[in-house]
Amino acid sequence: MKKYTPWKQILRPALTRFATHFIQLEEITRQKQGLREMFNLKEFKESKWGKQKSGPAYEAKKIVLGKGFWKKANDLIKVYEPLVRVLRLVESDEKPTMGFIYDAVDRAKRAIQQNCRYFIEYEKIIDNRWNFMHSDLHSAGYFLNPQFQFGVEHSENVLIETLEGTRSVIERLEPSMDTQVRMVNQVRFNYYYL
């Protein structure tokens, strides 16, 4: 295989499991032509693996020479790629990410919707996971992030959700009702002038 895939490694472990699977799939699709050539060469056909009519080598040959696997692999990459970007952002130690996660998930969903024909099924999975891990802190981080406040179009749902999340965080952090009212009013004031 290495002879026909310019000595590339298909299996390259990464620090996290999600990245390992994505990197493997991406590398397999990059090496599609070399893998197909390998199974079509006389050298392989005359080997003991090429003569088998069942078993792992025979199954691998059917998969690599078929079209279904490559189509599904490309579809998965279109879904995986935006999600891996989100997960890399979350794992980053370079800068605080709380104010960026909300937007990153939204961007990933839009990218998947544009590139994948099975978006509805994936959207349900992403929404279930996001609803499980999402907190008011994500909403407040997004709402209070100046990068997303000016010159950026927001849907009404995003503004309402992030404003409510911010209000909820303020109420939990500040025990004094007077201070809560002032802070919430200041946030609402900023909201109406965006």
CSV table of C-alpha atoms in Angstrom, one decimal:
chain,number,residue,atom,x,y,z
A,1,MET,CA,0.0,0.0,0.0
A,2,LYS,CA,2.7,2.5,0.9
A,3,LYS,CA,4.3,2.0,-2.5
A,4,TYR,CA,1.1,3.2,-4.2
A,5,THR,CA,0.2,6.0,-1.6
A,6,PRO,CA,3.6,7.8,-1.7
A,7,TRP,CA,4.6,6.2,1.7
A,8,LYS,CA,1.7,8.1,3.5
A,9,GLN,CA,0.4,6.9,6.8
A,10,ILE,CA,-3.4,6.4,6.7
A,11,LEU,CA,-3.6,5.7,10.4
A,12,ARG,CA,-2.2,8.6,12.3
A,13,PRO,CA,-3.3,8.8,16.0
A,14,ALA,CA,-4.2,12.3,17.3
A,15,LEU,CA,-4.6,13.5,20.9
A,16,THR,CA,-8.4,13.1,20.8
A,17,ARG,CA,-10.5,10.3,19.3
A,18,PHE,CA,-12.6,12.6,17.2
A,19,ALA,CA,-9.6,14.0,15.4
A,20,THR,CA,-8.1,10.6,14.8
A,21,HIS,CA,-11.2,9.4,13.0
A,22,PHE,CA,-11.5,12.6,10.9
A,23,ILE,CA,-7.8,12.5,10.0
A,24,GLN,CA,-8.0,8.9,9.0
A,25,LEU,CA,-11.0,9.4,6.8
A,26,GLU,CA,-9.5,12.5,5.2
A,27,GLU,CA,-6.3,10.7,4.5
A,28,ILE,CA,-8.0,7.7,3.0
A,29,THR,CA,-9.9,9.9,0.6
A,30,ARG,CA,-6.7,11.7,-0.4
A,31,GLN,CA,-5.2,8.4,-1.2
A,32,LYS,CA,-8.2,7.1,-3.2
A,33,GLN,CA,-6.3,6.9,-6.6
A,34,GLY,CA,-3.3,5.1,-5.1
A,35,LEU,CA,-5.5,2.6,-3.2
A,36,ARG,CA,-7.5,1.8,-6.4
A,37,GLU,CA,-4.4,1.4,-8.4
A,38,MET,CA,-2.9,-1.0,-5.8
A,39,PHE,CA,-5.9,-3.4,-6.1
A,40,ASN,CA,-5.9,-3.3,-9.9
A,41,LEU,CA,-2.2,-4.1,-10.4
A,42,LYS,CA,-1.0,-7.4,-11.7
A,43,GLU,CA,1.2,-7.7,-8.6
A,44,PHE,CA,-1.8,-7.7,-6.3
A,45,LYS,CA,-4.0,-9.9,-8.5
A,46,GLU,CA,-1.3,-12.6,-8.5
A,47,SER,CA,-0.6,-12.4,-4.8
A,48,LYS,CA,-2.3,-14.8,-2.3
A,49,TRP,CA,-4.6,-11.9,-1.2
A,50,GLY,CA,-5.6,-11.0,-4.7
A,51,LYS,CA,-6.7,-14.6,-5.5
A,52,GLN,CA,-9.0,-14.9,-2.4
A,53,LYS,CA,-12.7,-14.9,-3.1
A,54,SER,CA,-13.6,-14.0,0.5
A,55,GLY,CA,-11.9,-12.6,3.6
A,56,PRO,CA,-10.6,-9.2,4.6
A,57,ALA,CA,-8.5,-8.5,1.5
A,58,TYR,CA,-11.4,-9.4,-0.8
A,59,GLU,CA,-13.8,-7.2,1.2
A,60,ALA,CA,-11.3,-4.3,1.2
A,61,LYS,CA,-10.9,-4.6,-2.5
A,62,LYS,CA,-14.7,-4.5,-3.1
A,63,ILE,CA,-14.9,-1.4,-0.9
A,64,VAL,CA,-12.0,0.5,-2.5
A,65,LEU,CA,-13.0,-0.3,-6.0
A,66,GLY,CA,-16.7,0.5,-5.5
A,67,LYS,CA,-18.3,3.9,-5.6
A,68,GLY,CA,-20.5,3.8,-2.5
A,69,PHE,CA,-17.7,4.1,0.1
A,70,TRP,CA,-16.1,7.1,-1.5
A,71,LYS,CA,-19.4,9.0,-1.8
A,72,LYS,CA,-20.2,8.3,1.8
A,73,ALA,CA,-16.7,9.2,2.9
A,74,ASN,CA,-16.9,12.6,1.1
A,75,ASP,CA,-20.3,13.3,2.7
A,76,LEU,CA,-18.9,12.5,6.2
A,77,ILE,CA,-16.0,14.8,5.6
A,78,LYS,CA,-18.4,17.6,4.7
A,79,VAL,CA,-20.1,17.1,8.1
A,80,TYR,CA,-17.0,16.3,10.2
A,81,GLU,CA,-14.8,19.3,9.0
A,82,PRO,CA,-17.0,22.1,10.5
A,83,LEU,CA,-17.5,20.1,13.7
A,84,VAL,CA,-13.8,19.5,14.1
A,85,ARG,CA,-13.2,23.2,13.8
A,86,VAL,CA,-15.6,23.8,16.7
A,87,LEU,CA,-14.0,21.0,18.8
A,88,ARG,CA,-10.5,22.4,18.1
A,89,LEU,CA,-11.7,25.8,19.3
A,90,VAL,CA,-13.1,24.3,22.5
A,91,GLU,CA,-9.8,22.5,23.1
A,92,SER,CA,-7.7,25.5,22.5
A,93,ASP,CA,-5.6,26.8,25.3
A,94,GLU,CA,-4.4,29.9,23.4
A,95,LYS,CA,-7.3,32.2,24.2
A,96,PRO,CA,-10.6,32.1,26.1
A,97,THR,CA,-13.2,30.6,23.9
A,98,MET,CA,-16.5,31.0,25.8
A,99,GLY,CA,-17.5,34.1,23.8
A,100,PHE,CA,-16.9,32.3,20.5
A,101,ILE,CA,-18.4,28.8,21.0
A,102,TYR,CA,-22.0,29.9,20.3
A,103,ASP,CA,-21.0,31.5,16.9
A,104,ALA,CA,-18.8,28.5,16.0
A,105,VAL,CA,-21.6,26.0,16.5
A,106,ASP,CA,-23.9,28.2,14.4
A,107,ARG,CA,-21.3,28.5,11.6
A,108,ALA,CA,-20.7,24.8,11.6
A,109,LYS,CA,-24.4,24.1,11.2
A,110,ARG,CA,-24.7,26.5,8.3
A,111,ALA,CA,-21.6,25.0,6.6
A,112,ILE,CA,-23.1,21.5,7.0
A,113,GLN,CA,-26.5,22.7,5.7
A,114,GLN,CA,-24.8,24.1,2.6
A,115,ASN,CA,-22.6,21.1,1.8
A,116,CYS,CA,-24.6,18.1,2.9
A,117,ARG,CA,-27.7,16.6,1.5
A,118,TYR,CA,-28.6,14.8,4.8
A,119,PHE,CA,-28.5,18.0,6.9
A,120,ILE,CA,-31.8,17.4,8.7
A,121,GLU,CA,-30.6,14.1,10.3
A,122,TYR,CA,-27.3,15.7,11.3
A,123,GLU,CA,-29.0,18.9,12.6
A,124,LYS,CA,-31.0,16.8,15.0
A,125,ILE,CA,-27.8,15.1,16.3
A,126,ILE,CA,-26.0,18.5,16.6
A,127,ASP,CA,-28.9,20.2,18.3
A,128,ASN,CA,-29.3,17.3,20.8
A,129,ARG,CA,-25.7,17.6,21.8
A,130,TRP,CA,-25.7,21.4,21.8
A,131,ASN,CA,-28.8,21.4,24.0
A,132,PHE,CA,-27.1,19.0,26.4
A,133,MET,CA,-23.9,21.1,26.7
A,134,HIS,CA,-25.2,24.6,26.1
A,135,SER,CA,-25.5,26.9,29.1
A,136,ASP,CA,-26.5,30.5,29.7
A,137,LEU,CA,-22.7,31.3,30.0
A,138,HIS,CA,-22.3,30.5,26.3
A,139,SER,CA,-25.2,32.9,25.4
A,140,ALA,CA,-23.8,35.6,27.7
A,141,GLY,CA,-20.2,35.1,26.3
A,142,TYR,CA,-21.5,35.5,22.8
A,143,PHE,CA,-23.8,38.5,23.7
A,144,LEU,CA,-21.0,40.3,25.5
A,145,ASN,CA,-18.3,39.6,22.9
A,146,PRO,CA,-17.7,42.9,21.1
A,147,GLN,CA,-16.6,41.1,18.0
A,148,PHE,CA,-20.2,39.9,17.5
A,149,GLN,CA,-22.0,43.0,18.5
A,150,PHE,CA,-21.2,45.5,15.8
A,151,GLY,CA,-21.5,45.0,12.0
A,152,VAL,CA,-22.9,41.5,12.3
A,153,GLU,CA,-26.3,40.4,11.3
A,154,HIS,CA,-28.2,38.4,13.9
A,155,SER,CA,-31.5,36.6,13.7
A,156,GLU,CA,-34.2,37.6,16.2
A,157,ASN,CA,-34.0,34.2,17.8
A,158,VAL,CA,-30.2,34.5,18.4
A,159,LEU,CA,-30.6,38.0,20.0
A,160,ILE,CA,-33.5,36.9,22.2
A,161,GLU,CA,-31.7,33.7,23.4
A,162,THR,CA,-28.4,35.4,24.1
A,163,LEU,CA,-30.1,38.4,25.8
A,164,GLU,CA,-32.1,36.0,28.1
A,165,GLY,CA,-29.0,33.9,28.8
A,166,THR,CA,-27.1,37.1,29.7
A,167,ARG,CA,-29.9,38.2,32.0
A,168,SER,CA,-30.0,34.8,33.7
A,169,VAL,CA,-26.2,34.9,34.3
A,170,ILE,CA,-26.5,38.4,35.8
A,171,GLU,CA,-29.3,37.3,38.1
A,172,ARG,CA,-27.3,34.3,39.4
A,173,LEU,CA,-24.1,36.3,39.9
A,174,GLU,CA,-25.5,39.4,41.6
A,175,PRO,CA,-27.6,38.8,44.8
A,176,SER,CA,-28.7,42.5,45.1
A,177,MET,CA,-31.9,43.1,43.2
A,178,ASP,CA,-31.1,46.8,42.6
A,179,THR,CA,-27.8,45.9,41.0
A,180,GLN,CA,-29.5,43.2,38.9
A,181,VAL,CA,-32.0,45.7,37.6
A,182,ARG,CA,-29.3,48.2,36.7
A,183,MET,CA,-27.2,45.6,35.0
A,184,VAL,CA,-30.1,44.1,33.0
A,185,ASN,CA,-31.2,47.5,32.0
A,186,GLN,CA,-27.7,48.4,30.8
A,187,VAL,CA,-27.6,45.1,28.8
A,188,ARG,CA,-31.0,45.8,27.3
A,189,PHE,CA,-30.0,49.4,26.5
A,190,ASN,CA,-27.0,48.0,24.5
A,191,TYR,CA,-29.2,45.4,22.9
A,192,TYR,CA,-31.6,48.0,21.5
A,193,TYR,CA,-28.9,50.1,20.0
A,194,LEU,CA,-27.1,47.3,18.1
